Amino acid sequence: MLDKKYLRDNPDEAIARLGLRGAQFEAPLRRFAELDIERRNTQTELDELKSRRNALSKQVGELMKTGKRDEAETVKAESKALGEQIDELEALFSALDDEERGLLLGLPNFPYPEIPTGGEENAVVVSEWGDALPAQDWMADQFELGNRLGLFNFEAGVRVTGAGFPFLTGAGAMLQRALINYMLDVHIREHGYTEVRPPFIVAPQSPLGTGQLPKFGNQMYHVHIWDEDKPGTPGQPDFYLIPTAEVPVANLYREQILEQPGLPIKLVAYSPCFRVEAGSYGSEVRGLKRLHQFEKVELVRIADPERSWEDLEEMTLEAESILRRLEIPFRRKVLPTGDMAFGSAKTYDVELYTPLSGWLEVSSASNTTDWQSRRANLRFRKEAGGKPEFAHLLNASGLALPRLVIAVLEQYQQQDGSISVPQVLRPYMGGMELIRRPESGIPQV
RNA sequence: GGAGAGGUGGCCGAGCGGUUUAAGGCGCUCGCCUGGAAAGCGGGUGUGCUGUAAAAGGUACCGAGGGUUCGAAUCCCUCCCUCUCCGCCA
């Protein structure tokens, strides 16, 4: 959510800044300006009426006490009339206030000044690391490798749930678990994060705080509690499955004022992620590239506004450090204004390189500045007795798993068809050095 | 899921229709006192909106929402949550 006072005082600047996102926000911003004036005038008037009613009511009390019943009745009548005016004005006020709030909830964050404008094609690669491993004739892609080695089972996933919900099996499941544990350990032990195990199902207030609601509810799975009285007519969703751990973790301190918390607060969370991901199917997203359910280790920082841009740089490096340790080449892009998430002021995407699947996004690191914290009403006090101020909220995947698994499979495959387990993961896989086709195990069909 | 109790300021806790601008206490803070400190005494001590150059002031908030009333922390309705006991359960 943007700062009302800023919008009020700098309407043209606000229009120009949001204009950088491509879409037109002039109309809602102009409407906001109108509403804001009307709302405030209404409130002033309303407060005045209430003040008078309070005085009259007090007067009634005194008159009753001193036995002046008739006079009390007169004042009562006056106060009642006032009350009717108040009710009317109150209705107007809440209509204006609701519309204003709705408008504000529908506005994205201001982009950071120096980032490129335009769509996806304008993303700028700002750094690259590692040497891309060229594809060889004998190499197989992730889908074939996984099937051959019995690492996952897509058909079974379709049977059990539907497309996009694969089983990981055998060494595939172990590899995934090893990566999760390894990444958590790196962030906890070396980057100073505190681990959080969040709820995977959240009430609507939480995605409202992070910005998925009210505009993007159709990208999340809804959970309804069965109501005997009105089966089949769910109405308002009761809960959502989290699309990322960012949602519960960024809401950890929602509605709180943190007293001299010593920012940044660094949180790392593993979670499954559920996304509807309408559209875009076919061979391009075959295998593990795009799923309805995937897993992720997520970094969240609650930052001091004065140094949140440094926090963004640090977090991106922390995400990238996983790839360095696994010796997987990657590059970093700055997303242009038109390609950023709604709440982000600046986003880096980290893409790893795989021999057969090419560049794949495995992390997205964003500074949402005070946009999310305003929605979530997350504040802190820098010094005792000081004014509460909105913290900055940042998030970065550290990292998303399926595509990381793709990279490990494709890059670490051997000519004999096995996959060599990356050094750093071996302790997490009981010392396993090679993933081979199991001679015995569960049937694959 | 059943029965009972309860949700009040940073914390404890009173209030159960009108001197509540929420008693009292604790904590915090400022001042007085003191050589210094403790004790004691006195003042201050929330958040949002509004307002202002800044103040002052106004208004709302006693779990949430609605209702009754001239007036609601207080009465009524609905919901949420916490605690105790029972049941069920990984």
mmCIF file of C-alpha atoms (C1' of nucleotides) in Angstrom, chain A residues 8 39-40 43 47 51 54 57 60 76 79-80 379 381, chain B residues 18-19 21 46-51 58-60 70-71:
data_model
loop_
_atom_site.group_PDB
_atom_site.id
_atom_site.type_symbol
_atom_site.label_atom_id
_atom_site.label_comp_id
_atom_site.label_asym_id
_atom_site.label_seq_id
_atom_site.Cartn_x
_atom_site.Cartn_y
_atom_site.Cartn_z
ATOM 1 C CA ARG A 8 -2.037 13.627 -1.417
ATOM 2 C CA ARG A 39 -13.446 11.716 2.908
ATOM 3 C CA ARG A 40 -11.532 14.173 5.017
ATOM 4 C CA GLN A 43 -14.730 13.206 8.664
ATOM 5 C CA ASP A 47 -16.270 14.553 14.193
ATOM 6 C CA SER A 51 -18.440 16.152 19.532
ATOM 7 C CA ASN A 54 -21.184 13.848 23.237
ATOM 8 C CA SER A 57 -25.477 13.421 26.110
ATOM 9 C CA VAL A 60 -28.776 14.902 29.592
ATOM 10 C CA LYS A 76 -32.653 14.313 24.278
ATOM 11 C CA SER A 79 -29.428 14.849 20.443
ATOM 12 C CA LYS A 80 -31.557 12.259 18.705
ATOM 13 C CA ARG A 379 5.891 -1.314 12.367
ATOM 14 C CA ARG A 381 10.247 1.674 17.004
ATOM 15 C "C1'" G B 18 -24.090 9.008 32.498
ATOM 16 C "C1'" U B 19 -18.060 13.235 37.350
ATOM 17 C "C1'" U B 21 -10.947 12.817 29.963
ATOM 18 C "C1'" G B 46 -1.090 4.064 23.775
ATOM 19 C "C1'" U B 47 -2.626 3.614 18.477
ATOM 20 C "C1'" G B 48 -5.248 5.301 14.034
ATOM 21 C "C1'" C B 49 -7.754 9.189 11.497
ATOM 22 C "C1'" U B 50 -8.359 14.404 11.480
ATOM 23 C "C1'" G B 51 -6.190 19.054 12.379
ATOM 24 C "C1'" G B 58 -11.667 16.962 17.681
ATOM 25 C "C1'" U B 59 -12.894 11.849 16.928
ATOM 26 C "C1'" A B 60 -12.553 6.532 17.144
ATOM 27 C "C1'" C B 70 -30.078 10.995 24.039
ATOM 28 C "C1'" G B 71 -25.642 8.296 25.764
#
